[in-house]
Coordinates of C-alpha atoms in Angstrom, one line a residue:
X1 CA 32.8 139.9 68.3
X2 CA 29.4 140.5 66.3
X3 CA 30.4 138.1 63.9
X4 CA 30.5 135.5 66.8
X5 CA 27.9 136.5 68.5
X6 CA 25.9 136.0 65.7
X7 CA 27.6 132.5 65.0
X8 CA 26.4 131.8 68.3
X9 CA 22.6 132.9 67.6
X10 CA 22.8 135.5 70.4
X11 CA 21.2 138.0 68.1
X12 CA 21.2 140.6 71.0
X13 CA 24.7 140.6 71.3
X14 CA 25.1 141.0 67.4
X15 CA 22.6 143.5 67.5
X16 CA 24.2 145.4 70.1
X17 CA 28.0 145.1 68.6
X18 CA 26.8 146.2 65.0
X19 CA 25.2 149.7 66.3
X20 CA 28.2 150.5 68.7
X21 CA 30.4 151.4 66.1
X22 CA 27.9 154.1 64.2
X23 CA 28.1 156.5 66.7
X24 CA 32.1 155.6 66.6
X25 CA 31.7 156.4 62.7
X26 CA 29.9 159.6 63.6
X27 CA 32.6 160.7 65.7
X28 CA 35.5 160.3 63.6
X29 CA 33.7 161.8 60.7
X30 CA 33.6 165.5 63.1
X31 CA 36.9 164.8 64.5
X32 CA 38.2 163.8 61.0
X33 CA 36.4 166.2 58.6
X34 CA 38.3 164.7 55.2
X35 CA 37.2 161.3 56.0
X36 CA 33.4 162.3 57.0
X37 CA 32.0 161.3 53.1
X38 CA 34.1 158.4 53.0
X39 CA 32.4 157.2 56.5
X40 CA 29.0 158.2 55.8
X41 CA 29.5 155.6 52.7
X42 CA 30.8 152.9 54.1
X43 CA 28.1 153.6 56.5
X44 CA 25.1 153.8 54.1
X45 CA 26.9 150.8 51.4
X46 CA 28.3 148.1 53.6
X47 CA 27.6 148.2 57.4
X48 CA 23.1 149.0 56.5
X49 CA 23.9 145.7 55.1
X50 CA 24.4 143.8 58.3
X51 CA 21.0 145.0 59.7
X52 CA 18.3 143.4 57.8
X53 CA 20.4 139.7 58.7
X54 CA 21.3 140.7 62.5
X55 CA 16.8 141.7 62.7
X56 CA 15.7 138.3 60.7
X57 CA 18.1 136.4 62.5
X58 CA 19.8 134.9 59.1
X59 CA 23.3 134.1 59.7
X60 CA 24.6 133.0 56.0
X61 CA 22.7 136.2 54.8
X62 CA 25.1 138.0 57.8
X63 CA 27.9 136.3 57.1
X64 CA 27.8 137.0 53.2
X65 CA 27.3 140.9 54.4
X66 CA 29.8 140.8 57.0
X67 CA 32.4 139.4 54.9
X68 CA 31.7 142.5 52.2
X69 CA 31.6 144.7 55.1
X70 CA 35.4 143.9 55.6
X71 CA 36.4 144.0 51.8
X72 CA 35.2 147.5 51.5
X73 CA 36.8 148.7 54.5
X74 CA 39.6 147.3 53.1
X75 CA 39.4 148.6 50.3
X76 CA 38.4 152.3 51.5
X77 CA 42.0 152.1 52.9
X78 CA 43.8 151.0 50.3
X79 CA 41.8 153.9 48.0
X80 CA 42.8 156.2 51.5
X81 CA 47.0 155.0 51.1
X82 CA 46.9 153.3 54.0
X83 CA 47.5 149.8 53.1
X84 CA 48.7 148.9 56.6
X85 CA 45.3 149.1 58.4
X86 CA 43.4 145.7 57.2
X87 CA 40.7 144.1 58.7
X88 CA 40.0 140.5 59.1
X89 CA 37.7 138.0 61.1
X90 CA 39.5 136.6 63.6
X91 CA 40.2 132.5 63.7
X92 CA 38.0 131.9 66.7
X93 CA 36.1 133.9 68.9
X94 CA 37.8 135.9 71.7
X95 CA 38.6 133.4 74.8
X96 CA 37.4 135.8 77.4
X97 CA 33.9 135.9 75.8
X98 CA 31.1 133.4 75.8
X99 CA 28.3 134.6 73.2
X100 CA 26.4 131.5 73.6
X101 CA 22.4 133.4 74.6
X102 CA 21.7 133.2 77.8
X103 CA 18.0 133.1 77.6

């Protein structure tokens, strides 16, 4: 959805979808002790990436940073043995949503 949002130039949006999932990450690194490093990271490494982008408003610069965003996290749980769980960008933006900004 952030990705889209993004797409769409409602920065907002992005903006708003990108610092949702830290306290998400927080969470799961208390609930999930042996994954906190791992998550703090990916936090610091790959998802800090997406700010700078999502503030100047520079969607190839996201893009490039979201698309290495998923890699990692990919890769963190290939490195974790859990193949199974991979991330990818979705063909097209869900149907339900319209990220076009509405100011």
């Amino acid at each position: 959805k952030r990705f889209y949002a993004a797409k769409a130039g409602n920065w907002a949006n992005a903006m708003g979808r990108w610092k949702e999932p830290k306290g998400r990450f927080e969470l799961a690194g208390l609930v999930r002790p042996k994954h906190e490093d791992a998550l703090n990271e990916y936090m610091e490494k790959d998802w800090s990436k997406l700010e700078a982008p999502l503030k100047a408003r520079d969607f190839a610069a996201f893009e490039k940073a979201f698309h290495e965003a998923i890699a990692s996290a990919n890769a963190w749980h290939d490195q974790k043995d859990k193949p199974f769980i991979k991330w990818k960008l979705p063909d097209s933006p869900p149907p339900d949503l319209d990220f076009t900004p509405r100011r």
